[in-house]
Coordinates of C-alpha atoms and ligand atoms in Angstrom, one line a residue:
M194 CA 208.3 -61.7 281.4
E195 CA 211.8 -62.5 282.3
I196 CA 213.3 -60.4 285.0
I197 CA 217.2 -59.9 285.1
I198 CA 218.5 -57.8 287.7
Q199 CA 222.1 -56.8 287.5
P200 CA 224.3 -54.9 290.1
N201 CA 224.5 -51.8 287.8
A202 CA 223.5 -50.2 284.7
E203 CA 226.9 -51.1 282.9
T204 CA 226.5 -54.8 283.3
A205 CA 222.8 -54.6 282.5
S206 CA 223.5 -52.6 279.2
L207 CA 226.2 -55.4 278.2
I208 CA 223.6 -57.9 278.5
A209 CA 221.1 -55.8 276.4
A210 CA 223.7 -55.4 273.9
R211 CA 224.5 -59.2 273.6
V212 CA 220.8 -59.8 273.1
I213 CA 220.8 -57.3 269.9
A214 CA 224.0 -58.8 268.8
R215 CA 222.6 -62.1 268.8
V216 CA 219.6 -61.1 266.9
V217 CA 221.8 -59.1 264.2
R218 CA 224.0 -62.1 263.8
E219 CA 221.4 -64.6 263.3
K220 CA 219.2 -62.5 260.9
P221 CA 221.6 -59.7 259.2
S222 CA 218.5 -58.1 257.9
A223 CA 217.1 -57.8 261.3
V224 CA 214.5 -55.0 261.9
L225 CA 215.3 -53.2 265.1
G226 CA 213.0 -51.0 267.1
L227 CA 215.2 -48.2 268.8
A228 CA 214.6 -46.1 271.9
T229 CA 216.2 -42.8 273.1
G230 CA 216.8 -41.4 276.4
S231 CA 219.5 -41.7 279.2
T232 CA 218.8 -45.5 279.6
P233 CA 220.1 -47.0 276.5
L234 CA 223.3 -45.0 276.2
A235 CA 225.6 -47.6 277.6
M236 CA 224.0 -50.1 275.4
Y237 CA 224.6 -48.0 272.4
R238 CA 228.3 -47.5 273.3
E239 CA 228.6 -51.6 273.6
L240 CA 226.9 -52.0 270.1
A241 CA 229.4 -49.5 268.7
R242 CA 232.3 -51.3 270.4
L243 CA 231.0 -54.6 269.0
H244 CA 230.8 -53.1 265.5
R245 CA 234.3 -51.7 265.7
E246 CA 236.2 -54.5 267.3
D247 CA 234.2 -57.6 266.7
G248 CA 232.7 -56.9 263.1
L249 CA 229.2 -56.9 264.1
D250 CA 227.7 -55.8 260.8
F251 CA 224.6 -53.4 260.7
S252 CA 224.7 -53.1 256.9
G253 CA 221.5 -55.3 256.4
V254 CA 219.7 -53.8 259.5
A255 CA 216.7 -51.6 259.4
T256 CA 215.8 -49.7 262.4
F257 CA 212.7 -48.0 263.6
N258 CA 212.9 -45.5 266.3
L259 CA 209.8 -45.1 268.9
D260 CA 209.1 -41.4 268.8
E261 CA 210.0 -37.8 268.1
Y262 CA 209.0 -34.3 269.3
V263 CA 206.4 -32.4 267.4
G264 CA 207.7 -29.4 266.0
L265 CA 211.6 -30.0 266.4
P266 CA 213.8 -30.1 263.2
P267 CA 216.2 -32.9 262.9
E268 CA 219.1 -31.0 263.6
H269 CA 217.7 -29.6 266.8
P270 CA 220.1 -30.9 269.4
A271 CA 217.3 -32.2 271.6
S272 CA 215.7 -33.8 268.7
Y273 CA 215.6 -37.7 268.7
H274 CA 217.1 -37.6 265.3
A275 CA 219.9 -35.8 266.5
F276 CA 220.4 -38.2 269.6
M277 CA 220.5 -41.1 267.4
Q278 CA 223.0 -39.8 265.2
E279 CA 225.3 -38.8 267.8
H280 CA 225.0 -41.8 270.0
F281 CA 224.6 -44.8 267.5
F282 CA 224.3 -44.2 264.0
R283 CA 227.5 -42.3 263.4
H284 CA 229.3 -45.1 265.3
V285 CA 228.1 -48.1 263.1
N286 CA 227.1 -48.9 259.6
V287 CA 223.4 -48.9 259.5
R288 CA 222.5 -47.6 255.9
P289 CA 221.0 -44.3 255.9
E290 CA 218.0 -45.2 253.7
N291 CA 217.2 -48.1 256.3
I292 CA 217.0 -45.6 259.3
H293 CA 213.4 -44.5 260.2
I294 CA 212.7 -42.0 262.8
P295 CA 209.1 -40.1 263.1
D296 CA 209.0 -36.8 261.4
G297 CA 208.4 -34.2 264.0
L298 CA 207.9 -31.7 261.1
A299 CA 205.3 -33.8 259.1
P300 CA 202.8 -31.4 257.7
D301 CA 200.1 -34.1 257.9
I302 CA 200.7 -36.0 261.0
P303 CA 198.0 -38.6 260.7
A304 CA 199.2 -39.5 257.3
F305 CA 202.5 -39.5 258.3
C306 CA 201.8 -41.9 261.3
R307 CA 199.9 -44.4 258.8
S308 CA 202.9 -44.4 256.5
Y309 CA 205.2 -45.2 259.5
E310 CA 203.1 -48.2 260.4
E311 CA 203.0 -49.1 256.6
A312 CA 206.9 -49.0 256.5
I313 CA 207.3 -51.2 259.6
R314 CA 204.9 -53.6 258.0
A315 CA 206.5 -53.4 254.5
A316 CA 210.0 -54.2 256.3
G317 CA 208.4 -57.3 257.8
G318 CA 207.7 -56.2 261.3
I319 CA 210.2 -55.5 264.1
D320 CA 212.3 -58.5 265.4
L321 CA 213.3 -56.7 268.3
Q322 CA 212.0 -53.6 270.2
V323 CA 214.2 -52.0 272.8
L324 CA 212.3 -49.8 275.3
G325 CA 213.0 -47.6 278.3
I326 CA 210.1 -46.9 280.8
G327 CA 209.3 -43.4 282.2
S328 CA 208.9 -42.7 285.8
D329 CA 205.2 -42.6 285.0
G330 CA 205.1 -46.0 283.4
H331 CA 205.1 -44.9 279.7
I332 CA 206.7 -47.0 276.8
G333 CA 207.7 -45.0 273.8
F334 CA 205.6 -41.8 274.6
N335 CA 202.7 -43.8 275.5
E336 CA 201.6 -42.0 278.5
P337 CA 199.2 -43.5 281.2
S338 CA 195.8 -43.6 279.9
S339 CA 197.1 -44.5 276.4
S340 CA 195.0 -47.3 274.4
L341 CA 196.9 -50.6 275.1
A342 CA 195.8 -51.3 271.4
S343 CA 197.2 -47.9 270.0
R344 CA 199.0 -47.4 266.8
T345 CA 201.6 -44.8 265.9
R346 CA 200.1 -41.4 266.5
I347 CA 200.3 -37.9 268.1
K348 CA 200.3 -37.8 271.9
T349 CA 200.4 -35.2 274.6
L350 CA 203.1 -35.5 277.2
T351 CA 202.2 -35.5 280.9
A352 CA 203.7 -32.8 283.1
Q353 CA 205.8 -35.3 284.8
T354 CA 207.5 -36.4 281.4
R355 CA 208.2 -32.8 280.4
S356 CA 210.0 -32.2 283.8
D357 CA 211.9 -35.4 283.5
N358 CA 213.2 -34.4 280.1
A359 CA 213.7 -30.6 281.0
A360 CA 217.5 -31.1 281.1
N361 CA 217.6 -31.3 277.3
F362 CA 215.8 -28.2 276.8
G363 CA 217.0 -26.0 279.7
S364 CA 213.5 -26.0 281.4
A365 CA 210.2 -28.1 281.5
E366 CA 208.3 -25.2 280.0
K367 CA 210.6 -25.6 276.8
V368 CA 209.8 -29.2 276.4
P369 CA 207.5 -29.7 273.3
I370 CA 203.8 -30.6 274.3
H371 CA 203.2 -32.9 271.6
V372 CA 204.9 -36.0 270.1
I373 CA 204.8 -38.5 267.4
T374 CA 205.0 -42.3 269.2
M375 CA 204.6 -45.9 268.0
G376 CA 201.5 -47.0 269.9
V377 CA 201.2 -49.8 272.5
G378 CA 199.8 -52.1 270.0
T379 CA 202.7 -51.3 267.5
I380 CA 205.2 -52.1 270.2
M381 CA 203.4 -55.3 271.2
D382 CA 203.7 -56.3 267.7
A383 CA 207.5 -56.9 267.9
R384 CA 208.6 -60.4 268.1
Q385 CA 210.8 -59.8 271.0
V386 CA 211.1 -56.8 273.5
L387 CA 213.6 -55.8 275.6
I388 CA 212.8 -53.2 278.6
L389 CA 215.6 -51.4 280.3
A390 CA 215.3 -49.5 283.7
F391 CA 217.9 -48.1 285.7
G392 CA 217.9 -46.0 288.9
E393 CA 215.7 -45.8 292.0
K394 CA 213.8 -43.1 290.2
K395 CA 212.2 -46.1 288.2
A396 CA 211.5 -48.5 291.0
E397 CA 207.8 -47.8 291.4
A398 CA 207.2 -47.7 287.6
V399 CA 209.0 -51.0 287.2
A400 CA 206.9 -52.8 290.2
A401 CA 203.8 -51.5 288.6
A402 CA 204.7 -52.7 285.2
V403 CA 206.2 -56.2 286.4
E404 CA 204.0 -57.2 289.4
G405 CA 201.0 -54.8 289.0
P406 CA 197.7 -55.4 287.2
I407 CA 197.5 -54.9 283.3
T408 CA 196.2 -51.4 283.0
A409 CA 196.4 -48.3 280.7
M410 CA 197.4 -46.3 284.0
S411 CA 201.1 -48.3 283.7
P412 CA 201.2 -48.8 279.8
A413 CA 204.4 -50.9 280.4
S414 CA 202.3 -53.5 282.1
I415 CA 200.9 -54.7 278.8
L416 CA 204.3 -56.3 278.3
Q417 CA 203.1 -58.9 280.7
M418 CA 201.0 -60.3 277.6
H419 CA 204.0 -60.3 275.4
P420 CA 205.4 -63.7 274.8
V421 CA 209.2 -62.8 274.6
A422 CA 209.9 -59.9 277.0
K423 CA 212.8 -59.2 279.0
C424 CA 213.0 -56.6 281.5
I425 CA 216.7 -55.7 282.6
T426 CA 217.3 -53.5 285.5
D427 CA 220.0 -52.4 287.9
E428 CA 219.4 -52.8 291.7
G429 CA 218.0 -49.3 292.1
A430 CA 215.1 -50.1 289.6
A431 CA 214.6 -53.3 291.2
A432 CA 214.1 -51.9 294.6
K433 CA 210.3 -52.2 294.7
L434 CA 209.9 -55.7 293.1
T435 CA 208.7 -58.2 295.9
R436 CA 209.9 -61.6 294.1
T437 CA 213.7 -60.6 293.2
D438 CA 214.7 -63.8 295.0
Y439 CA 212.9 -65.7 292.6
Y440 CA 214.0 -63.7 289.6
R441 CA 217.6 -64.0 290.3
W442 CA 217.2 -67.9 291.1
V443 CA 215.6 -68.4 287.7
Y444 CA 218.4 -66.4 286.1
D445 CA 221.2 -68.1 287.8
R446 CA 219.8 -71.4 286.6
K447 CA 219.2 -70.7 283.1
P448 CA 220.0 -73.5 280.8
G449 CA 223.2 -72.9 278.6
W450 CA 221.3 -72.5 275.3
Q451 CA 218.9 -69.8 276.8
K452 CA 222.2 -67.7 278.2
V453 CA 223.0 -64.5 276.8
Ligands
PGA152 P1 215.2 -42.3 280.4 O1 213.7 -42.2 279.6 O2 215.8 -43.2 279.6 O3 215.9 -40.8 279.8 O4 215.0 -42.1 281.7 C1 213.1 -43.3 279.7 C2 211.8 -43.0 278.9 O5 211.0 -41.9 279.0 O6 211.2 -43.8 278.2

């Protein structure tokens, strides 16, 4: 895994946006796997700016979001459908028919999950998957003990995740218990993965994912097996890593053609 430690979330997000912009410029029909939460907000802002000011064109791009709460209609302000419209889609030119977000109201959830996997395959697979990391090490909503080979399915949130996400609902008790999430195996099939982590609250999860053993207790640790994974952090989220001198040394000496 490539570890990129930045002074703050803002500079880290600019790098993430540049990685995505490069993929979209090289392949205008790129398939992007997208994430929600507070982590990717500045990255979406920068992508919107690149669209507005530099003509970054998303008209051929298809997107697949990682997850959605079961039982929330798309217009619910805490739904990930609403989040994506507000923070990304209304600012760029992704065609509505190319946007895919799990349907929290699907009447037959297993059938919906199979169709989501099928739609990813039919689109040619995900070229680049953006991820945040939960304070419990989850990616998507794959909580600790998730099968590392899992596919899109229903999951039950941990108490910690419901408490972490309470602000959007008023209280932890109001956070839905169930979600639909791409599986760990679905994420691992992406050709490139970008995991972002900001703030000291994520430091333990990042250290376990990057330097700990590969284990279902830290679903993000499976990214150690991914051939093209970048982990971009701020100083806070990097605080519990032990080899930071080496990671900085590597980044500062990247050959020009590898730089973003
Ligand atoms: P956050 O969530 O970006 O809101 O911290 C990350 C996650 O749960 O994956």
